[in-house]
């Protein structure tokens, strides 16, 4: 993980506005969101899906609901960062023993959830962050 300085840090926005603007830039609401916060993620390496830019946030007013079109929630961004997840290839050998857990957790754990990020990917993450900053701060 590489933290990246940003003009978005500590800025507050309406959740629905951010979701629309960042959605147009290819960001998705990260799967681990909660009603009081989460992150917007942007894949940086296409179909390989190992390199990501993550924009974490907390709700300062209201509750996050990804299913709801309209929301009064206001979010505050934390410090963005680039991250790399290297996923296991092949079959998860422990899957049979975790059959019940598999009904809830169907995805393999990352082989290395905090793998090394090369300078070219850190730069690409910073460039995408600048695009997101420009789009959000002009609105």
PDB file of N, CA and C in Angstrom, residues 29-30 32-34 36-40 54-59 64:
ATOM      1  N   UNK A  29     -18.066   1.375  -5.914  1.00  0.00           N
ATOM      2  CA  UNK A  29     -18.148   1.357  -4.459  1.00  0.00           C
ATOM      3  C   UNK A  29     -17.594   0.025  -3.998  1.00  0.00           C
ATOM      4  N   UNK A  30     -16.527   0.077  -3.199  1.00  0.00           N
ATOM      5  CA  UNK A  30     -15.880  -1.147  -2.733  1.00  0.00           C
ATOM      6  C   UNK A  30     -16.851  -2.051  -1.996  1.00  0.00           C
ATOM      7  N   UNK A  32     -16.687  -3.755   0.611  1.00  0.00           N
ATOM      8  CA  UNK A  32     -16.670  -3.755   2.065  1.00  0.00           C
ATOM      9  C   UNK A  32     -17.313  -2.536   2.682  1.00  0.00           C
ATOM     10  N   UNK A  33     -18.166  -1.835   1.931  1.00  0.00           N
ATOM     11  CA  UNK A  33     -18.764  -0.619   2.481  1.00  0.00           C
ATOM     12  C   UNK A  33     -19.716  -0.958   3.625  1.00  0.00           C
ATOM     13  N   UNK A  34     -19.862   0.001   4.504  1.00  0.00           N
ATOM     14  CA  UNK A  34     -20.798  -0.077   5.631  1.00  0.00           C
ATOM     15  C   UNK A  34     -21.677   1.160   5.561  1.00  0.00           C
ATOM     16  N   UNK A  36     -21.714   3.505   7.529  1.00  0.00           N
ATOM     17  CA  UNK A  36     -21.007   4.686   8.000  1.00  0.00           C
ATOM     18  C   UNK A  36     -19.715   4.968   7.240  1.00  0.00           C
ATOM     19  N   UNK A  37     -19.464   4.239   6.157  1.00  0.00           N
ATOM     20  CA  UNK A  37     -18.266   4.515   5.380  1.00  0.00           C
ATOM     21  C   UNK A  37     -17.930   3.409   4.417  1.00  0.00           C
ATOM     22  N   UNK A  38     -16.828   3.583   3.729  1.00  0.00           N
ATOM     23  CA  UNK A  38     -16.377   2.603   2.749  1.00  0.00           C
ATOM     24  C   UNK A  38     -15.273   3.181   1.897  1.00  0.00           C
ATOM     25  N   UNK A  39     -15.248   2.784   0.634  1.00  0.00           N
ATOM     26  CA  UNK A  39     -14.231   3.294  -0.274  1.00  0.00           C
ATOM     27  C   UNK A  39     -14.734   3.191  -1.712  1.00  0.00           C
ATOM     28  N   UNK A  40     -14.186   4.046  -2.534  1.00  0.00           N
ATOM     29  CA  UNK A  40     -14.378   3.954  -3.967  1.00  0.00           C
ATOM     30  C   UNK A  40     -13.082   3.401  -4.536  1.00  0.00           C
ATOM     31  N   UNK A  54      -7.559   3.383  -4.266  1.00  0.00           N
ATOM     32  CA  UNK A  54      -8.664   3.345  -3.301  1.00  0.00           C
ATOM     33  C   UNK A  54      -8.825   4.716  -2.651  1.00  0.00           C
ATOM     34  N   UNK A  55     -10.086   5.186  -2.645  1.00  0.00           N
ATOM     35  CA  UNK A  55     -10.444   6.450  -2.016  1.00  0.00           C
ATOM     36  C   UNK A  55     -11.357   6.145  -0.829  1.00  0.00           C
ATOM     37  N   UNK A  56     -10.789   6.045   0.384  1.00  0.00           N
ATOM     38  CA  UNK A  56     -11.607   5.724   1.557  1.00  0.00           C
ATOM     39  C   UNK A  56     -12.422   6.932   2.013  1.00  0.00           C
ATOM     40  N   UNK A  57     -13.581   6.653   2.636  1.00  0.00           N
ATOM     41  CA  UNK A  57     -14.414   7.741   3.147  1.00  0.00           C
ATOM     42  C   UNK A  57     -15.198   7.282   4.364  1.00  0.00           C
ATOM     43  N   UNK A  58     -15.649   8.262   5.142  1.00  0.00           N
ATOM     44  CA  UNK A  58     -16.570   8.013   6.242  1.00  0.00           C
ATOM     45  C   UNK A  58     -17.780   8.907   6.043  1.00  0.00           C
ATOM     46  N   UNK A  59     -18.917   8.447   6.520  1.00  0.00           N
ATOM     47  CA  UNK A  59     -20.132   9.262   6.458  1.00  0.00           C
ATOM     48  C   UNK A  59     -20.125  10.235   7.632  1.00  0.00           C
ATOM     49  N   UNK A  64     -24.913   5.466   4.307  1.00  0.00           N
ATOM     50  CA  UNK A  64     -24.616   5.038   2.949  1.00  0.00           C
ATOM     51  C   UNK A  64     -25.535   3.872   2.600  1.00  0.00           C
TER      52      UNK A  64
END
